[in-house]
mmCIF file of C-alpha atoms in Angstrom:
data_model
loop_
_atom_site.group_PDB
_atom_site.id
_atom_site.type_symbol
_atom_site.label_atom_id
_atom_site.label_comp_id
_atom_site.label_asym_id
_atom_site.label_seq_id
_atom_site.Cartn_x
_atom_site.Cartn_y
_atom_site.Cartn_z
ATOM 1 C CA GLY E 90 6.647 -9.275 12.973
ATOM 2 C CA GLU E 91 2.805 -8.944 11.056
ATOM 3 C CA ASN E 92 2.899 -11.701 8.595
ATOM 4 C CA VAL E 93 -0.221 -11.207 5.644
ATOM 5 C CA GLU E 94 -0.938 -14.343 3.516
ATOM 6 C CA GLN E 95 -3.669 -14.453 0.635
ATOM 7 C CA HIS E 96 -4.906 -16.464 -1.980
ATOM 8 C CA PRO E 97 -5.378 -17.733 -4.650
ATOM 9 C CA SER E 98 -3.064 -16.005 -6.963
ATOM 10 C CA THR E 99 -4.785 -15.498 -9.601
ATOM 11 C CA LEU E 100 -8.719 -15.844 -10.058
ATOM 12 C CA SER E 101 -9.930 -15.777 -13.605
ATOM 13 C CA VAL E 102 -14.330 -15.573 -13.446
ATOM 14 C CA GLN E 103 -16.790 -14.890 -16.316
ATOM 15 C CA GLU E 104 -18.540 -11.406 -16.060
ATOM 16 C CA GLY E 105 -21.695 -11.494 -13.344
ATOM 17 C CA ASP E 106 -19.996 -13.969 -11.866
ATOM 18 C CA SER E 107 -18.797 -13.027 -8.179
ATOM 19 C CA ALA E 108 -15.161 -13.372 -6.808
ATOM 20 C CA VAL E 109 -14.072 -14.157 -3.725
ATOM 21 C CA ILE E 110 -10.218 -13.831 -2.070
ATOM 22 C CA LYS E 111 -9.218 -14.205 1.047
ATOM 23 C CA CYS E 112 -6.497 -13.524 3.374
ATOM 24 C CA THR E 113 -5.241 -14.758 7.482
ATOM 25 C CA TYR E 114 -3.207 -12.815 9.567
ATOM 26 C CA SER E 115 -0.632 -13.809 12.190
ATOM 27 C CA ASP E 116 -0.747 -10.983 14.978
ATOM 28 C CA SER E 117 -4.137 -11.155 16.827
ATOM 29 C CA ALA E 118 -3.443 -7.563 18.142
ATOM 30 C CA SER E 119 -4.224 -6.194 14.531
ATOM 31 C CA ASN E 120 -7.624 -4.149 14.038
ATOM 32 C CA TYR E 121 -7.473 -2.616 10.684
ATOM 33 C CA PHE E 122 -7.428 -4.374 7.436
ATOM 34 C CA PRO E 123 -8.060 -2.114 4.343
ATOM 35 C CA TRP E 124 -8.482 -3.695 0.356
ATOM 36 C CA TYR E 125 -6.514 -1.785 -2.246
ATOM 37 C CA LYS E 126 -7.073 -2.174 -6.303
ATOM 38 C CA GLN E 127 -3.893 -1.768 -8.170
ATOM 39 C CA GLU E 128 -4.381 -0.842 -11.709
ATOM 40 C CA LEU E 129 -1.016 -1.321 -14.372
ATOM 41 C CA GLY E 130 0.983 1.075 -13.586
ATOM 42 C CA LYS E 131 -0.636 2.521 -10.764
ATOM 43 C CA GLY E 132 -0.358 3.123 -7.335
ATOM 44 C CA PRO E 133 -2.827 1.441 -5.556
ATOM 45 C CA GLN E 134 -6.482 2.479 -4.254
ATOM 46 C CA LEU E 135 -7.570 2.017 -1.083
ATOM 47 C CA ILE E 136 -12.115 0.045 -2.383
ATOM 48 C CA ILE E 137 -12.651 -0.861 1.391
ATOM 49 C CA ASP E 138 -11.888 -1.495 4.643
ATOM 50 C CA ILE E 139 -12.810 -3.111 7.797
ATOM 51 C CA ARG E 140 -11.977 -2.310 11.203
ATOM 52 C CA SER E 141 -12.075 -4.786 14.048
ATOM 53 C CA ASN E 142 -15.079 -3.751 15.938
ATOM 54 C CA VAL E 143 -17.554 -4.949 12.729
ATOM 55 C CA GLY E 144 -17.068 -8.251 11.866
ATOM 56 C CA GLU E 145 -18.649 -7.239 7.668
ATOM 57 C CA LYS E 146 -18.826 -4.107 5.902
ATOM 58 C CA LYS E 147 -20.225 -3.674 2.528
ATOM 59 C CA ASP E 148 -20.278 -0.794 -0.441
ATOM 60 C CA GLN E 149 -22.506 -1.456 -3.280
ATOM 61 C CA ARG E 150 -21.010 -4.733 -5.138
ATOM 62 C CA ILE E 151 -18.030 -4.938 -2.689
ATOM 63 C CA ALA E 152 -18.208 -6.542 0.927
ATOM 64 C CA VAL E 153 -15.382 -7.277 3.498
ATOM 65 C CA THR E 154 -15.623 -10.034 5.945
ATOM 66 C CA LEU E 155 -13.900 -10.566 9.314
ATOM 67 C CA ASN E 156 -13.648 -13.371 11.450
ATOM 68 C CA LYS E 157 -10.658 -12.317 14.175
ATOM 69 C CA THR E 158 -10.807 -15.664 16.025
ATOM 70 C CA ALA E 159 -9.812 -17.538 13.072
ATOM 71 C CA LYS E 160 -7.535 -14.365 12.264
ATOM 72 C CA HIS E 161 -8.952 -14.184 8.643
ATOM 73 C CA PHE E 162 -10.446 -12.092 6.261
ATOM 74 C CA SER E 163 -12.546 -11.865 3.149
ATOM 75 C CA LEU E 164 -13.143 -9.891 0.311
ATOM 76 C CA HIS E 165 -16.746 -10.426 -1.783
ATOM 77 C CA ILE E 166 -16.874 -8.752 -5.554
ATOM 78 C CA THR E 167 -20.711 -9.627 -6.696
ATOM 79 C CA GLU E 168 -21.685 -9.281 -10.254
ATOM 80 C CA THR E 169 -17.752 -8.305 -11.865
ATOM 81 C CA GLN E 170 -17.371 -6.332 -14.635
ATOM 82 C CA PRO E 171 -14.769 -6.644 -16.628
ATOM 83 C CA GLU E 172 -13.008 -3.073 -15.288
ATOM 84 C CA ASP E 173 -13.144 -4.965 -11.866
ATOM 85 C CA SER E 174 -9.837 -6.483 -13.523
ATOM 86 C CA ALA E 175 -6.740 -5.525 -11.501
ATOM 87 C CA VAL E 176 -4.467 -7.112 -9.353
ATOM 88 C CA TYR E 177 -6.144 -6.905 -5.191
ATOM 89 C CA PHE E 178 -3.852 -6.780 -2.141
ATOM 90 C CA CYS E 179 -5.206 -6.650 1.996
ATOM 91 C CA ALA E 180 -3.338 -5.287 4.737
ATOM 92 C CA ALA E 181 -3.617 -4.780 8.398
ATOM 93 C CA SER E 182 -2.065 -2.716 10.575
ATOM 94 C CA LYS E 183 -2.554 -2.537 14.544
ATOM 95 C CA ALA E 184 -3.120 0.109 17.099
ATOM 96 C CA GLY E 185 0.308 2.032 17.701
ATOM 97 C CA ARG E 186 2.241 1.665 14.401
ATOM 98 C CA ARG E 187 1.070 2.474 11.780
ATOM 99 C CA ALA E 188 3.079 0.621 8.720
ATOM 100 C CA LEU E 189 0.432 -1.582 6.258
ATOM 101 C CA THR E 190 1.565 -4.789 6.144
ATOM 102 C CA PHE E 191 0.118 -6.404 2.562
ATOM 103 C CA GLY E 192 -0.866 -9.665 1.355
ATOM 104 C CA SER E 193 1.033 -10.820 -2.162
ATOM 105 C CA GLY E 194 -2.003 -10.322 -4.211
ATOM 106 C CA THR E 195 -4.357 -11.810 -6.319
ATOM 107 C CA ARG E 196 -4.698 -10.690 -10.084
ATOM 108 C CA LEU E 197 -8.743 -10.765 -10.833
ATOM 109 C CA GLN E 198 -9.417 -11.298 -14.431
ATOM 110 C CA VAL E 199 -13.450 -11.082 -15.695
ATOM 111 C CA GLN E 200 -13.617 -11.818 -18.654
ATOM 112 C CA PRO E 201 -16.710 -10.750 -20.621
ATOM 113 C CA ASP U 915 -8.767 17.872 -4.770
ATOM 114 C CA THR U 916 -5.207 16.356 -5.473
ATOM 115 C CA GLY U 917 -4.298 13.279 -4.266
ATOM 116 C CA VAL U 918 -0.742 12.627 -3.751
ATOM 117 C CA SER U 919 1.739 12.984 -6.662
ATOM 118 C CA GLN U 920 4.948 11.503 -6.684
ATOM 119 C CA ASP U 921 7.770 13.109 -8.643
ATOM 120 C CA PRO U 922 9.578 11.342 -11.077
ATOM 121 C CA ARG U 923 7.261 8.908 -11.947
ATOM 122 C CA HIS U 924 9.712 6.775 -14.403
ATOM 123 C CA LYS U 925 13.833 6.981 -13.387
ATOM 124 C CA ILE U 926 16.481 4.827 -14.989
ATOM 125 C CA THR U 927 20.087 5.447 -13.488
ATOM 126 C CA LYS U 928 23.202 3.273 -13.139
ATOM 127 C CA ARG U 929 24.528 0.999 -10.468
ATOM 128 C CA GLY U 930 26.470 3.297 -8.324
ATOM 129 C CA GLN U 931 24.838 6.666 -9.353
ATOM 130 C CA ASN U 932 22.622 8.591 -6.474
ATOM 131 C CA VAL U 933 18.807 9.426 -6.864
ATOM 132 C CA THR U 934 16.413 11.418 -5.248
ATOM 133 C CA PHE U 935 12.340 11.131 -5.682
ATOM 134 C CA ARG U 936 9.741 13.374 -4.255
ATOM 135 C CA CYS U 937 6.156 13.163 -2.856
ATOM 136 C CA ASP U 938 3.613 15.791 -2.541
ATOM 137 C CA PRO U 939 0.576 14.191 0.368
ATOM 138 C CA ILE U 940 -3.249 15.071 0.060
ATOM 139 C CA SER U 941 -2.764 18.911 1.128
ATOM 140 C CA GLU U 942 -4.543 18.198 4.797
ATOM 141 C CA HIS U 943 -2.532 15.084 5.852
ATOM 142 C CA ASN U 944 -0.268 14.846 8.794
ATOM 143 C CA ARG U 945 1.382 11.280 7.557
ATOM 144 C CA LEU U 946 3.052 11.006 5.141
ATOM 145 C CA TYR U 947 4.581 6.850 4.223
ATOM 146 C CA TRP U 948 6.756 5.749 1.552
ATOM 147 C CA TYR U 949 6.621 1.644 0.744
ATOM 148 C CA ARG U 950 8.574 -0.545 -1.465
ATOM 149 C CA GLN U 951 7.237 -2.447 -4.798
ATOM 150 C CA THR U 952 8.736 -5.523 -6.381
ATOM 151 C CA LEU U 953 7.285 -6.866 -9.097
ATOM 152 C CA GLY U 954 4.545 -9.662 -8.655
ATOM 153 C CA GLN U 955 4.988 -8.663 -4.414
ATOM 154 C CA GLY U 956 2.659 -6.448 -2.260
ATOM 155 C CA PRO U 957 4.464 -3.094 -0.732
ATOM 156 C CA GLU U 958 6.403 -4.009 1.944
ATOM 157 C CA PHE U 959 6.730 -0.768 4.389
ATOM 158 C CA LEU U 960 10.305 1.670 4.343
ATOM 159 C CA THR U 961 9.108 4.546 6.697
ATOM 160 C CA TYR U 962 6.622 6.978 7.960
ATOM 161 C CA PHE U 963 5.950 10.743 9.140
ATOM 162 C CA GLN U 964 4.267 12.261 11.278
ATOM 163 C CA ASN U 965 4.388 15.870 10.414
ATOM 164 C CA GLU U 966 8.199 16.929 9.992
ATOM 165 C CA ALA U 967 9.255 13.533 12.155
ATOM 166 C CA GLN U 968 10.442 10.089 10.990
ATOM 167 C CA LEU U 969 8.728 8.063 13.770
ATOM 168 C CA GLU U 970 9.868 4.601 11.875
ATOM 169 C CA LYS U 971 12.146 3.342 9.727
ATOM 170 C CA SER U 972 11.721 -0.608 8.103
ATOM 171 C CA ARG U 973 15.065 -2.367 8.389
ATOM 172 C CA LEU U 974 14.513 -2.771 4.953
ATOM 173 C CA LEU U 975 16.038 1.010 5.077
ATOM 174 C CA SER U 976 19.913 0.386 4.738
ATOM 175 C CA ASP U 977 21.689 3.214 5.456
ATOM 176 C CA ARG U 978 22.023 4.373 1.748
ATOM 177 C CA PHE U 979 18.611 5.336 1.798
ATOM 178 C CA SER U 980 17.625 8.389 3.541
ATOM 179 C CA ALA U 981 13.671 10.332 4.118
ATOM 180 C CA GLU U 982 13.023 13.970 5.183
ATOM 181 C CA ARG U 983 10.271 15.617 5.224
ATOM 182 C CA PRO U 984 11.524 19.275 6.237
ATOM 183 C CA LYS U 985 8.570 21.302 6.345
ATOM 184 C CA GLY U 986 6.330 19.005 7.587
ATOM 185 C CA SER U 987 5.242 19.193 3.815
ATOM 186 C CA PHE U 988 6.567 17.670 0.776
ATOM 187 C CA SER U 989 9.610 14.834 1.479
ATOM 188 C CA THR U 990 12.477 13.213 -0.281
ATOM 189 C CA LEU U 991 13.615 9.899 -0.454
ATOM 190 C CA GLU U 992 17.305 9.614 -1.524
ATOM 191 C CA ILE U 993 19.505 6.306 -2.226
ATOM 192 C CA GLN U 994 22.937 6.957 -2.267
ATOM 193 C CA ARG U 995 24.600 4.189 -4.195
ATOM 194 C CA THR U 996 22.288 2.507 -5.972
ATOM 195 C CA GLU U 997 21.845 -0.914 -6.262
ATOM 196 C CA GLN U 998 19.972 -3.504 -8.897
ATOM 197 C CA GLY U 999 18.286 -4.500 -5.529
ATOM 198 C CA ASP U 1000 16.885 -1.412 -5.960
ATOM 199 C CA SER U 1001 14.773 -2.077 -9.206
ATOM 200 C CA ALA U 1002 11.248 -1.582 -7.669
ATOM 201 C CA MET U 1003 7.919 0.550 -7.204
ATOM 202 C CA TYR U 1004 8.869 3.228 -4.729
ATOM 203 C CA LEU U 1005 4.705 4.201 -3.552
ATOM 204 C CA CYS U 1006 4.436 7.171 -1.106
ATOM 205 C CA ALA U 1007 0.703 7.153 0.753
ATOM 206 C CA SER U 1008 -0.278 10.273 3.434
ATOM 207 C CA SER U 1009 -3.015 9.800 6.008
ATOM 208 C CA LEU U 1010 -4.821 11.770 8.485
ATOM 209 C CA ALA U 1011 -3.856 11.575 12.168
ATOM 210 C CA GLY U 1012 -5.822 13.125 14.856
ATOM 211 C CA ALA U 1013 -7.808 12.806 17.853
ATOM 212 C CA SER U 1014 -10.974 11.897 15.685
ATOM 213 C CA VAL U 1015 -9.182 9.777 13.794
ATOM 214 C CA THR U 1016 -8.223 6.019 15.312
ATOM 215 C CA TYR U 1017 -7.606 4.261 12.543
ATOM 216 C CA ASN U 1018 -5.221 4.414 9.777
ATOM 217 C CA GLU U 1019 -6.733 5.152 6.055
ATOM 218 C CA GLN U 1020 -3.528 5.386 3.377
ATOM 219 C CA PHE U 1021 -3.864 6.828 -0.017
ATOM 220 C CA PHE U 1022 -1.466 5.996 -2.659
ATOM 221 C CA GLY U 1023 0.771 7.884 -5.157
ATOM 222 C CA PRO U 1024 1.298 6.438 -8.871
ATOM 223 C CA GLY U 1025 4.574 5.628 -7.508
ATOM 224 C CA THR U 1026 8.092 6.089 -9.108
ATOM 225 C CA ARG U 1027 9.485 3.353 -11.224
ATOM 226 C CA LEU U 1028 13.252 2.696 -10.458
ATOM 227 C CA THR U 1029 15.107 0.867 -12.772
ATOM 228 C CA VAL U 1030 18.760 0.357 -11.809
ATOM 229 C CA LEU U 1031 21.458 -0.972 -14.321
#
C-alpha cells in the first residue's frame, strides 16, 4: 500500500521567516496531495492541496510543489506568524481509492 | 454553514465496555470517512461510506468495530469490548462525490477522544 514519509518532525522558526516541510510517497499512482493543519484539541483543517497534473499551487502565504518523478511534495509557508504554530500533515491518495494516507506530522513552532 | 460535527467530544470508559460515537457530515456531502489518530501520529483510515453503502474497510477495523450510516446522513462507530489499545482520537470526515468531482477533498470534524481505563 501507499507509504508517506514526512520530515522534519519538528521545526522552529522566527516570526517572518519561511518554513518548508517535505513529504515523499511510494505509490506512483497517487494523484491527490492535500495538506492539513491541526491545532491542539481540534480536527485537521485542509489548508491547501495539489493534483498530479500541476507542479505548483499558491494561496497567499502558502504554496505547495509537487515533483512526480521523484515522488515528493513540499509545503512552503512564507512570512510565518505565531498563529501558524500547529502540527502539519501531508497526505496522499489515488484515483479509485478514497482513503487518505497521512504522514506522521511536523510540529511547527513560530517564535515571536 | 456548519462543518462536520462529532459527539461526544470526549469519552472515558472501562476496558470491556461498549462505546458508540456519532458523526454528522456537511449536509450536502455524500461520502463519510472514519479515521483513528493516536498521539503523535497522523490519522489512519478505518472505513468509508458513499451514501449508506460501506465501500471500504481497513485491516485496522477489527471485528469489534462496526460502523453504520443507515440513511446516508449521520454515521455511528461502535467499539465493542473496548481494550486499552483502542484509546485514540476518532475522526470523522466528509466529502462530495459526483460526476464533476474528480478529487477527494475531505473535511474533518473535531474528533472524539476515547480513553479506555
